[in-house]
mmCIF file of C-alpha atoms and ligand atoms in Angstrom:
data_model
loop_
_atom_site.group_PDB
_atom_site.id
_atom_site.type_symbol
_atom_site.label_atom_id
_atom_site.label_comp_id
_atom_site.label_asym_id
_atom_site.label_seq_id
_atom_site.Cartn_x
_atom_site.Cartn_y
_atom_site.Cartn_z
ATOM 1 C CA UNK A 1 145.507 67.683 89.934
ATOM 2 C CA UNK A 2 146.683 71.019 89.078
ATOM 3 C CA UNK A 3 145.584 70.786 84.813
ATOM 4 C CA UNK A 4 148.934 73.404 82.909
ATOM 5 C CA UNK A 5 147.968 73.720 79.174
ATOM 6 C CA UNK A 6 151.094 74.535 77.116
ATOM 7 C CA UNK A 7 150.290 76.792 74.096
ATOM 8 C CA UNK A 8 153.310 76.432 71.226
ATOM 9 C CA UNK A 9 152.628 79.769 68.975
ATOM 10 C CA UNK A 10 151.726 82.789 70.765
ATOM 11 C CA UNK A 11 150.850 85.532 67.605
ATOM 12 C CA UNK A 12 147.226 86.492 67.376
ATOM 13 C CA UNK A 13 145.515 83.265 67.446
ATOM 14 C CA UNK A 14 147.977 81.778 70.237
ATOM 15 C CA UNK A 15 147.592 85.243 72.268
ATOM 16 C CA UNK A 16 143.332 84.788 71.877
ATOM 17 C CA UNK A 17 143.414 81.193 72.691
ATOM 18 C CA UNK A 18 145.551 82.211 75.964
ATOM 19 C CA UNK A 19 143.056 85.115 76.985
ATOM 20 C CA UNK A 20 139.907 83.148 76.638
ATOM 21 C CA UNK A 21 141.274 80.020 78.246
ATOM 22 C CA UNK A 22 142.319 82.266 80.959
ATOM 23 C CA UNK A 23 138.791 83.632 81.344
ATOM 24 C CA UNK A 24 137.606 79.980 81.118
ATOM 25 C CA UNK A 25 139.440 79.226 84.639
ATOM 26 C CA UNK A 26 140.084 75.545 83.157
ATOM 27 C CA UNK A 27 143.626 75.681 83.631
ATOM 28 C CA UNK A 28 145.751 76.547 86.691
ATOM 29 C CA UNK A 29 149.145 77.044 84.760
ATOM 30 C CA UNK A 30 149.304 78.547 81.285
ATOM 31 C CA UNK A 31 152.858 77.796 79.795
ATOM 32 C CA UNK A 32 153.682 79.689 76.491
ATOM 33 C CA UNK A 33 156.203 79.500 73.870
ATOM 34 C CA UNK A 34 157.287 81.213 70.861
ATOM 35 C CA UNK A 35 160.334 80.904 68.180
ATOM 36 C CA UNK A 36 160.605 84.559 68.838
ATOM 37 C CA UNK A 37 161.455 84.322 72.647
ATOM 38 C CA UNK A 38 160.391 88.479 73.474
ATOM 39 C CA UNK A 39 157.385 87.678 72.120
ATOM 40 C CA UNK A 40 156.391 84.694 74.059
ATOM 41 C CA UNK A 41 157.951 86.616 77.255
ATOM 42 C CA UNK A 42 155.938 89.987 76.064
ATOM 43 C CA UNK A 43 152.477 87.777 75.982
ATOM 44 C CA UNK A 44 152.940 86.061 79.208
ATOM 45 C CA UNK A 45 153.688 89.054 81.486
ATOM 46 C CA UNK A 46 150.868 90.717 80.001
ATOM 47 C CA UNK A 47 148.157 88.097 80.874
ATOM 48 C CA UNK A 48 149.919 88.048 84.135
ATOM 49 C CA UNK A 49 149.312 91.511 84.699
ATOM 50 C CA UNK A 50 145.547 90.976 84.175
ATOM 51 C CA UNK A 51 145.463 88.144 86.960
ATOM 52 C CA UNK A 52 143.263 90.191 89.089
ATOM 53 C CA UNK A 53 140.212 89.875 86.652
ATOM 54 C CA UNK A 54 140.667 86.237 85.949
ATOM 55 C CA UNK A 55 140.416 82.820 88.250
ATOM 56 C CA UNK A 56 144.030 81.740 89.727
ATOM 57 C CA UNK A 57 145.883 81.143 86.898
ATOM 58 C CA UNK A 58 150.061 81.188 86.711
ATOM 59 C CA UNK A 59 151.339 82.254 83.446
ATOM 60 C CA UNK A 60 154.999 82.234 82.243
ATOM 61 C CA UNK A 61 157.273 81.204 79.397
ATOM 62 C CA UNK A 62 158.261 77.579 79.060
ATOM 63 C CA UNK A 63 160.446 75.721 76.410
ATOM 64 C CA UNK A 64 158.696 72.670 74.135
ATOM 65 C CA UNK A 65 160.305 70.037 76.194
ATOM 66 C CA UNK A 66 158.522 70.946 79.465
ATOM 67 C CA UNK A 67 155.522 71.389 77.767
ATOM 68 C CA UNK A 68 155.708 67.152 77.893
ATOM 69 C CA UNK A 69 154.504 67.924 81.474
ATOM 70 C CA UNK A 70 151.427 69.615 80.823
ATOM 71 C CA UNK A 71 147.773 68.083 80.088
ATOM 72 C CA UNK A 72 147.179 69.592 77.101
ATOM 73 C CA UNK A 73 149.419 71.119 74.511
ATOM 74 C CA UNK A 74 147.918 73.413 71.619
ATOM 75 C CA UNK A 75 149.281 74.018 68.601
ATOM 76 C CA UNK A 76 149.172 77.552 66.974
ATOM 77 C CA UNK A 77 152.650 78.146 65.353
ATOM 78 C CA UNK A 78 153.147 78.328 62.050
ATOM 79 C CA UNK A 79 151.363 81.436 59.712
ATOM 80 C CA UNK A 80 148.830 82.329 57.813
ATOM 81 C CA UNK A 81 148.716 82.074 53.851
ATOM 82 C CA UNK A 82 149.861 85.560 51.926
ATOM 83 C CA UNK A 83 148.168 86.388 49.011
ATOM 84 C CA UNK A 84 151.297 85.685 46.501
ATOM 85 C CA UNK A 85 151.867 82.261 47.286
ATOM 86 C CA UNK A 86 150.168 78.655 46.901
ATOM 87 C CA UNK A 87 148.474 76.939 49.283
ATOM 88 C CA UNK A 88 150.958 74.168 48.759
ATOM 89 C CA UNK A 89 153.691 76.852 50.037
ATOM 90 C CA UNK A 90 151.909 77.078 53.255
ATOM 91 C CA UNK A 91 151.583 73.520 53.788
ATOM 92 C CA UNK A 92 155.116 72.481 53.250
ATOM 93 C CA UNK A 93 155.966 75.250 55.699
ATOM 94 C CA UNK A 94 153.520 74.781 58.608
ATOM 95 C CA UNK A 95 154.209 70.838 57.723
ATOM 96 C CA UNK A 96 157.595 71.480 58.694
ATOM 97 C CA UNK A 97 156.901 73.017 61.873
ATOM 98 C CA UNK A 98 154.306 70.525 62.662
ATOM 99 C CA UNK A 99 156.331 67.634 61.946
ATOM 100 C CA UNK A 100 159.033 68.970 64.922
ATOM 101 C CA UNK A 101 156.706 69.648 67.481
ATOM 102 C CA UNK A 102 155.358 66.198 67.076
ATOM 103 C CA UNK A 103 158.808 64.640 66.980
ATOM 104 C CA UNK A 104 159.424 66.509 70.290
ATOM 105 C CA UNK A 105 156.160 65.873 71.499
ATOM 106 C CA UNK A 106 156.920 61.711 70.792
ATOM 107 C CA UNK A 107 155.556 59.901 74.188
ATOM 108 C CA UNK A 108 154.230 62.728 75.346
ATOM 109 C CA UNK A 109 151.180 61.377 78.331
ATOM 110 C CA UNK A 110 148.552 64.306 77.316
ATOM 111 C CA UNK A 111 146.198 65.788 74.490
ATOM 112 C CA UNK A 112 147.854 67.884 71.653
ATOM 113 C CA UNK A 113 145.644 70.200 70.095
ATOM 114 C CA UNK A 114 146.283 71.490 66.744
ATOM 115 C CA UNK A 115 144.470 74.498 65.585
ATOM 116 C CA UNK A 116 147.465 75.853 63.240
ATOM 117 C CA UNK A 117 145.846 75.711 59.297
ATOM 118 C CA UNK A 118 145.453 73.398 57.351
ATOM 119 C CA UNK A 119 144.322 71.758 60.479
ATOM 120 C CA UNK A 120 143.496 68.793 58.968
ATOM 121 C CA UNK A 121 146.542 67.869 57.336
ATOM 122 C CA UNK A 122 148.826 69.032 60.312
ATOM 123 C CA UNK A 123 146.542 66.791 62.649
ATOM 124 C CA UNK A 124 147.700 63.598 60.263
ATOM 125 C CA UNK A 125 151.565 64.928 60.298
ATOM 126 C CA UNK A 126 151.718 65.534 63.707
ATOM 127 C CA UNK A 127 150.016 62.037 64.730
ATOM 128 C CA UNK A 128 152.491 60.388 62.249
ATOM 129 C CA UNK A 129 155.309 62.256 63.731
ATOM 130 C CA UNK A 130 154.767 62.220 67.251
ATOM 131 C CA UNK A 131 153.378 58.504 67.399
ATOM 132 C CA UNK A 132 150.731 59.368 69.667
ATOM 133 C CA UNK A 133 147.108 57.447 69.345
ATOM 134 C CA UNK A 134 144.991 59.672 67.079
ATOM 135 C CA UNK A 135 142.389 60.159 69.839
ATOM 136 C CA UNK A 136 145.293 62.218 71.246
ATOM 137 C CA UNK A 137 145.889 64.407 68.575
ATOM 138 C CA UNK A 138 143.049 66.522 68.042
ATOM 139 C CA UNK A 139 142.574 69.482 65.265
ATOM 140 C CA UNK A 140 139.689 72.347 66.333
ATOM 141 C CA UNK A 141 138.866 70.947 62.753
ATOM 142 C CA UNK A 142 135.124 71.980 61.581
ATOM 143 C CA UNK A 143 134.207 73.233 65.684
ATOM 144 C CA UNK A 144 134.619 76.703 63.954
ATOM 145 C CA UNK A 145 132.907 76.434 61.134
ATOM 146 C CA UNK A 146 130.634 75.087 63.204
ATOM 147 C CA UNK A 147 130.438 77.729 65.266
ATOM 148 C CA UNK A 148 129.874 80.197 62.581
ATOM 149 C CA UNK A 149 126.680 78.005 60.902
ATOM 150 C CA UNK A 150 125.195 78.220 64.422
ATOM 151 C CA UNK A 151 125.898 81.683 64.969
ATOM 152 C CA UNK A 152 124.419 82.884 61.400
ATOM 153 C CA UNK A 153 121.435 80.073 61.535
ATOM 154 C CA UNK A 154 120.373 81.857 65.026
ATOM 155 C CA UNK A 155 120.577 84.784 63.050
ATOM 156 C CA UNK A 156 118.544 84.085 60.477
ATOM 157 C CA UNK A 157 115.598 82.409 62.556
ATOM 158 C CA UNK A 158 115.980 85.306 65.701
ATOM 159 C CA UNK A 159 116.766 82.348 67.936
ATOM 160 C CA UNK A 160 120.455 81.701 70.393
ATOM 161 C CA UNK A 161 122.945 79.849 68.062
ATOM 162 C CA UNK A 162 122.372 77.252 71.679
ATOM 163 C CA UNK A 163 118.766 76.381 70.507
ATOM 164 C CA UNK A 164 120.261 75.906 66.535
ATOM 165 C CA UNK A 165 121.404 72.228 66.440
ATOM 166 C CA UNK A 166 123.690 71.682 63.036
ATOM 167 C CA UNK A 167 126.897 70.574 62.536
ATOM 168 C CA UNK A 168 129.612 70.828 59.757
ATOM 169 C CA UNK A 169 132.011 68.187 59.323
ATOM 170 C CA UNK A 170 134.973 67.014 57.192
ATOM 171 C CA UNK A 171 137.742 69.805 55.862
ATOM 172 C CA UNK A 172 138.131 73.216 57.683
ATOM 173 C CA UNK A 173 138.420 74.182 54.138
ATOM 174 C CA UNK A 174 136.625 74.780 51.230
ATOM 175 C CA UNK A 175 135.601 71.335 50.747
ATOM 176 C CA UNK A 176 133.605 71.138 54.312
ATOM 177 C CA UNK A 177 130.296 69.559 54.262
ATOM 178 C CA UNK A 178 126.899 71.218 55.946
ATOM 179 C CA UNK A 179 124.993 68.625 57.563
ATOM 180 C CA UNK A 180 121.763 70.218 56.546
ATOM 181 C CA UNK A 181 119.925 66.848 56.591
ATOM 182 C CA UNK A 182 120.400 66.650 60.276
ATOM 183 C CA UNK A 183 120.076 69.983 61.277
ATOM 184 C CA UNK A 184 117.366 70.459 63.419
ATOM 185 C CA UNK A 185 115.690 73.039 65.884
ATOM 186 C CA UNK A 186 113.610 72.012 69.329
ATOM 187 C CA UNK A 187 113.084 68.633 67.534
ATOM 188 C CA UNK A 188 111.945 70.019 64.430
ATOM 189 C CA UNK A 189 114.129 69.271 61.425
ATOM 190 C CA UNK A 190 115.480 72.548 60.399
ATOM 191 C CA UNK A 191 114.160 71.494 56.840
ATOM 192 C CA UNK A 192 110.028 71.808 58.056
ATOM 193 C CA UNK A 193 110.992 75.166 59.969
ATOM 194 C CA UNK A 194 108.621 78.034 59.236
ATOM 195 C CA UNK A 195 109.975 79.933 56.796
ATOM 196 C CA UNK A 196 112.912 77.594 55.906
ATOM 197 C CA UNK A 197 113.785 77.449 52.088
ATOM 198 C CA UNK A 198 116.279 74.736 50.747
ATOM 199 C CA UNK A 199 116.809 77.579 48.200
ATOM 200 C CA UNK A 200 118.896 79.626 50.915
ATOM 201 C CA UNK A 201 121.532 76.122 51.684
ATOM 202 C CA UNK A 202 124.110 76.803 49.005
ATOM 203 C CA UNK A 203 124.369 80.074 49.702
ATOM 204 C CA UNK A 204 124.369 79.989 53.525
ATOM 205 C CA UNK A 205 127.270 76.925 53.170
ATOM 206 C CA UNK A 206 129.167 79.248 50.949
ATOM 207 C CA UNK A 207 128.832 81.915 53.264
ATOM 208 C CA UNK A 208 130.178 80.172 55.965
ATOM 209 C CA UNK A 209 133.248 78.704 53.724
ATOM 210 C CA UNK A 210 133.831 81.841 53.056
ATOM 211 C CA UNK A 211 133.692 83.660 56.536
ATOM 212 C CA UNK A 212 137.386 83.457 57.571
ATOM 213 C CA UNK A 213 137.958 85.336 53.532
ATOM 214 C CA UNK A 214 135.743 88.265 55.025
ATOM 215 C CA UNK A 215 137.147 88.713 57.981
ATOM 216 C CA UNK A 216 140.948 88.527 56.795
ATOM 217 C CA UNK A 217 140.004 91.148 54.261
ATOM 218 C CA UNK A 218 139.536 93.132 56.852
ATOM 219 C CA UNK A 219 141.491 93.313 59.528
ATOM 220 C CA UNK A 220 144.382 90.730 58.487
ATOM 221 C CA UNK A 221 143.385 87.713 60.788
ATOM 222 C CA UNK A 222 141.061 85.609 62.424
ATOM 223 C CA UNK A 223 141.845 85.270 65.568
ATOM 224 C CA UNK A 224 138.863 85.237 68.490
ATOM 225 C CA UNK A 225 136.524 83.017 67.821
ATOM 226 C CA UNK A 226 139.295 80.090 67.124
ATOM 227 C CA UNK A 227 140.409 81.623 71.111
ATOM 228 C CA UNK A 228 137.160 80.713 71.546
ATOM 229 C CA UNK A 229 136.479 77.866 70.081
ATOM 230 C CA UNK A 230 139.748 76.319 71.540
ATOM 231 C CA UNK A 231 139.142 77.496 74.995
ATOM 232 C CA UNK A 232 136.284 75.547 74.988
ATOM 233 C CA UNK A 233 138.007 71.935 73.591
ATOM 234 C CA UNK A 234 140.411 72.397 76.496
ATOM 235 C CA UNK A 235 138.027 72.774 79.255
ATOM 236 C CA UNK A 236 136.033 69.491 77.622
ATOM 237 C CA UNK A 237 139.571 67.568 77.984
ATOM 238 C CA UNK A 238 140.493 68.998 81.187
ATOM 239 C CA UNK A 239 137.590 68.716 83.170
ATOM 240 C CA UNK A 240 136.298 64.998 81.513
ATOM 241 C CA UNK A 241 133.292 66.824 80.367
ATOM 242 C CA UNK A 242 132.551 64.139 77.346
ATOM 243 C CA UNK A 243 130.594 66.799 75.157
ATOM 244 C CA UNK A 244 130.205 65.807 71.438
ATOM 245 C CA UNK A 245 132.368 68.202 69.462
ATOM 246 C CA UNK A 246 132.865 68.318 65.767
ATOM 247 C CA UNK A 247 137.011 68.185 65.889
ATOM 248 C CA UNK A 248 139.271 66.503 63.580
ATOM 249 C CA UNK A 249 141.270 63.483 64.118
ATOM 250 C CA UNK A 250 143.165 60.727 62.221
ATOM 251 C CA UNK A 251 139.828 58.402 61.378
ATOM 252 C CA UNK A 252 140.478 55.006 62.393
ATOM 253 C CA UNK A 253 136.985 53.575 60.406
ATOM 254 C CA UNK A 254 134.342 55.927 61.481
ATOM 255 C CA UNK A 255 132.194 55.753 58.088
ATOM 256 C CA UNK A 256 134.139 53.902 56.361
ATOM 257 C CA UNK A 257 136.887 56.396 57.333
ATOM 258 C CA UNK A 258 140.619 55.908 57.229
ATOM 259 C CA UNK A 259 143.933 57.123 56.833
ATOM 260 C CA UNK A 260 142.600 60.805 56.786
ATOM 261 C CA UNK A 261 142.356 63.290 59.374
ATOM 262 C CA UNK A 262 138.890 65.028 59.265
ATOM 263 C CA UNK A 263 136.392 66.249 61.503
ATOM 264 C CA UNK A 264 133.123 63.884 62.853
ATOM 265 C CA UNK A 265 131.222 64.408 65.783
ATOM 266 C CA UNK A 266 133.687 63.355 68.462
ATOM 267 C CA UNK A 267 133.082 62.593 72.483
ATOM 268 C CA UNK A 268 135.817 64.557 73.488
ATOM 269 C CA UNK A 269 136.989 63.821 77.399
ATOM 270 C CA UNK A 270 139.828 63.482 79.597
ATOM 271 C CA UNK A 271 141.272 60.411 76.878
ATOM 272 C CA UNK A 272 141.067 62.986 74.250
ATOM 273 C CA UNK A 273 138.364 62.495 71.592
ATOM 274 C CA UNK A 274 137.760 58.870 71.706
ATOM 275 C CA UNK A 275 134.579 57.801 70.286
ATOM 276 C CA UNK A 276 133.415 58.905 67.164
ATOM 277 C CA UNK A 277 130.297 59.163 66.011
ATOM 278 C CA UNK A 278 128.395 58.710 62.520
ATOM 279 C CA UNK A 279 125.595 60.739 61.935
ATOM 280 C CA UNK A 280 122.788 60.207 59.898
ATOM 281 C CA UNK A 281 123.341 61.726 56.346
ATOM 282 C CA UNK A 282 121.580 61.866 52.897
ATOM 283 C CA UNK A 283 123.541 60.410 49.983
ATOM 284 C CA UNK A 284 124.838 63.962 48.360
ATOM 285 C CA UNK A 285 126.263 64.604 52.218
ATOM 286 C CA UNK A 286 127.854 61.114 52.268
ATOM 287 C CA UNK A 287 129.459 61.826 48.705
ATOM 288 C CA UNK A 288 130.493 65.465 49.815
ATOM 289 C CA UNK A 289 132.014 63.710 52.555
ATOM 290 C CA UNK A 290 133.734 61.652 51.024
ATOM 291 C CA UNK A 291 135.443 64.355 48.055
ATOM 292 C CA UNK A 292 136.734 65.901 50.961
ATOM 293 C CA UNK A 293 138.641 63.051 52.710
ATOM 294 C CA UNK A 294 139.922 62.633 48.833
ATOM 295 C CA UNK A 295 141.083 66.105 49.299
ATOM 296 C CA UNK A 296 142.930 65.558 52.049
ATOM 297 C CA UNK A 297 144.354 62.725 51.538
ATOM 298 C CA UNK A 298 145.486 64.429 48.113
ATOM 299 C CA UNK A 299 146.898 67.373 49.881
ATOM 300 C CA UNK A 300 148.808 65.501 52.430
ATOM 301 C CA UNK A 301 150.458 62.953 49.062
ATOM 302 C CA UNK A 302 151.744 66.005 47.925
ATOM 303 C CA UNK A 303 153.564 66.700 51.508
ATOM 304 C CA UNK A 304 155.037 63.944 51.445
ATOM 305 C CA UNK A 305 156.173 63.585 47.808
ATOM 306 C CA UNK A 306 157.701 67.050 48.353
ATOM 307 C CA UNK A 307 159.959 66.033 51.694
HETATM 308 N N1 NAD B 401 142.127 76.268 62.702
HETATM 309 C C1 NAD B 401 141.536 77.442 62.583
HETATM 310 O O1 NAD B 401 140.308 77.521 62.554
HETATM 311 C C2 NAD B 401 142.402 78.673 62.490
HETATM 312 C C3 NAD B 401 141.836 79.946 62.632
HETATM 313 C C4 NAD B 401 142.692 81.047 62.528
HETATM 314 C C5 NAD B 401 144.043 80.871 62.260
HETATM 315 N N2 NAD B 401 144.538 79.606 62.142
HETATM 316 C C6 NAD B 401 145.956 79.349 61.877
HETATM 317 O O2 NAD B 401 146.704 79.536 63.072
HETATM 318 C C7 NAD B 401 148.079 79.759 62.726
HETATM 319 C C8 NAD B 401 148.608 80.963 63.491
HETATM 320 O O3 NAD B 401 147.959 82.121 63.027
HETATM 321 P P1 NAD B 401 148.362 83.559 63.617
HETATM 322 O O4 NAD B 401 147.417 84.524 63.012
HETATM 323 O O5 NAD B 401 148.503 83.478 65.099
HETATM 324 O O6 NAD B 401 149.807 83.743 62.971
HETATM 325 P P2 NAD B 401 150.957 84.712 63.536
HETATM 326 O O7 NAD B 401 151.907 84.880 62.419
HETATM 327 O O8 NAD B 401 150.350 85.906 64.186
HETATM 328 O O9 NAD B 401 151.630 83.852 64.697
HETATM 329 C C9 NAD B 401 152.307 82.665 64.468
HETATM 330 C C10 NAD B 401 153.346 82.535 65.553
HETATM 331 O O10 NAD B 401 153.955 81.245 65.434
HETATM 332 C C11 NAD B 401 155.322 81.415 65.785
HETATM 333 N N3 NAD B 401 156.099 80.283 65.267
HETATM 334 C C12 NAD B 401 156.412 79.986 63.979
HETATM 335 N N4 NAD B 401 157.112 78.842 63.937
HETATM 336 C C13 NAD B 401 157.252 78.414 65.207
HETATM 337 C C14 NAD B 401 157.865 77.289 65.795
HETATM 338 N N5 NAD B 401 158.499 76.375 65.065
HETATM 339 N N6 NAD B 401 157.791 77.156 67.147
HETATM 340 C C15 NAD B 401 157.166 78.079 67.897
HETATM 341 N N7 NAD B 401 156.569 79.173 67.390
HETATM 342 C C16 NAD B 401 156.603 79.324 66.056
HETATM 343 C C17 NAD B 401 155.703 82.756 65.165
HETATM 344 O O11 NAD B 401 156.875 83.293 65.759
HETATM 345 C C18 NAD B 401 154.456 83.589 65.471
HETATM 346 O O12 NAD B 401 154.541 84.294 66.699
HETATM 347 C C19 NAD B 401 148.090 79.947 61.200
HETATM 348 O O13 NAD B 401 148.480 78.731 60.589
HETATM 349 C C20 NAD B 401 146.646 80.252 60.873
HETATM 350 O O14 NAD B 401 146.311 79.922 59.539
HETATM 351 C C21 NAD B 401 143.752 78.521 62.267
#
């Protein structure tokens, strides 16, 4: 089967998620679209242009509607939040946009992927507004935040992020929660690690709350690593590869979990993300776990008091 991945959204995040799935060789057709039509056009004959230094990969323009064809849609339009306006702001607006796709996107046979912010909530709008089983619906949730604990854990211990095992899970917000409990390294609990201090946790979780702040102080955007992160979900749905990924999805009584969309460890194959699973956690995870399903269940009331 030839696997086309549809990406709705091409600014900077859509754009990295295109490269890096193109580097991945998971897909054989790479559809894009944009609102603003040059753009989309603009993006796809420049990856085209690049084919030489990529596997065989077609890229061109395609409308929402025959993005019902592909495997895998993803999700990236929308914006990001400017500094003089609420968060609520954003989240009517990307609601909006996330509530249309999904209506298109209604029977639709594939996987949608939703990385457009806040993830969370737009995972539970699109679901609702598309119909689709929540295993089909998936946000790249906490997988980034993930990411970033790994990457700065590694750091801290001079070991590869791939020998660091810890996981966030919950909001891709401020209200995630740092499975510290769990975390562990060659079988040793991160917690009886040489060197380790509990004294360093808050901080480190703040730190990592806080890295998308940093880098958007900087230079506007985040916009590679979520390429990268979401390059790497599609190639687990396209190619069946059932790897346990911390992405968010409408809960359906994981933990005691329902009518949220948050992120848990999650077998993520060719169905979409399936089976969840429920770590182990202390009681102050389990609580902080729980605040932030309260938080997003709060923030999505307030969507849906306000139309
Ligand atoms: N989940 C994550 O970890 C994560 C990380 C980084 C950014 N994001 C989010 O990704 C989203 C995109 O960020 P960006 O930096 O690429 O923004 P951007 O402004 O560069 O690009 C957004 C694009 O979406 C397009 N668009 C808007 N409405 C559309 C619609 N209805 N149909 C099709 N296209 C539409 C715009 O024309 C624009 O090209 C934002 O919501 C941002 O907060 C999420």
């Amino acid at each position: 089967m030839r696997h086309k991945v549809g990406i709705i959204g091409v600014g900077s995040v859509g754009a990295s998620v295109a490269i890096s799935t193109l580097h991945s060789g998971a897909a054989d057709e790479l559809w894009l679209h944009d609102l603003d039509g040059a753009r989309a056009e603009g993006e796809a004959m420049d990856l085209a242009h690049g084919a030489w230094f990529y596997p065989a990969c077609k890229v061109r323009t395609a409308s929402v509607e025959e993005m019902r064809n592909a495997q895998v849609v993803v999700v990236a339009a929308g914006r990001g939040g400017r500094p003089d306006e609420t968060r609520l702001d954003l989240l009517r607006d990307n609601a909006r946009v996330a509530r249309d796709i999904g209506r298109t996107l209604a029977g639709f046979a594939g996987t949608v992927v939703v990385v457009s912010n806040p993830v969370d909530v737009l995972v539970r709008v699109l679901t609702e507004a598309s119909g689709l089983p929540p295993q089909r619906v998936l946000g790249t949730g906490t997988l980034l935040d993930t990411s970033r604990l790994r990457q700065m854990l590694g750091h801290r211990l001079h070991l590869s992020s791939n020998s660091v095992h810890a996981q966030v899970l919950g909001e891709h917000g401020d209200s995630s929660v740092l499975l510290w409990s769990g975390a562990e390294v060659g079988g040793v609990p991160l917690r009886s690690w040489p060197g380790w201090r509990r004294g360093q946790e808050d901080a480190l979780a703040q730190q990592v709350r806080k890295a998308a702040y940093e880098v958007i102080q900087r230079k506007g955007f985040t916009n590679h690593a979520i390429g990268l992160v979401t390059a790497r979900l599609l190639r687990c749905l396209l190619r069946g590869e059932q790897q346990v990924l911390t992405v968010s999805r409408v809960q359906q009584g994981a933990l005691g979990l329902r009518d949220v969309a948050l992120s848990l460890p999650t077998v993520v194959g060719r169905q979409g993300g399936l089976h969840v699973a429920e770590p182990v956690m202390d009681d102050a995870e389990r609580a902080a776990l729980e605040h932030s399903a309260q938080v997003l269940r709060a923030a999505h009331a307030s969507i849906a008091a306000g139309g």
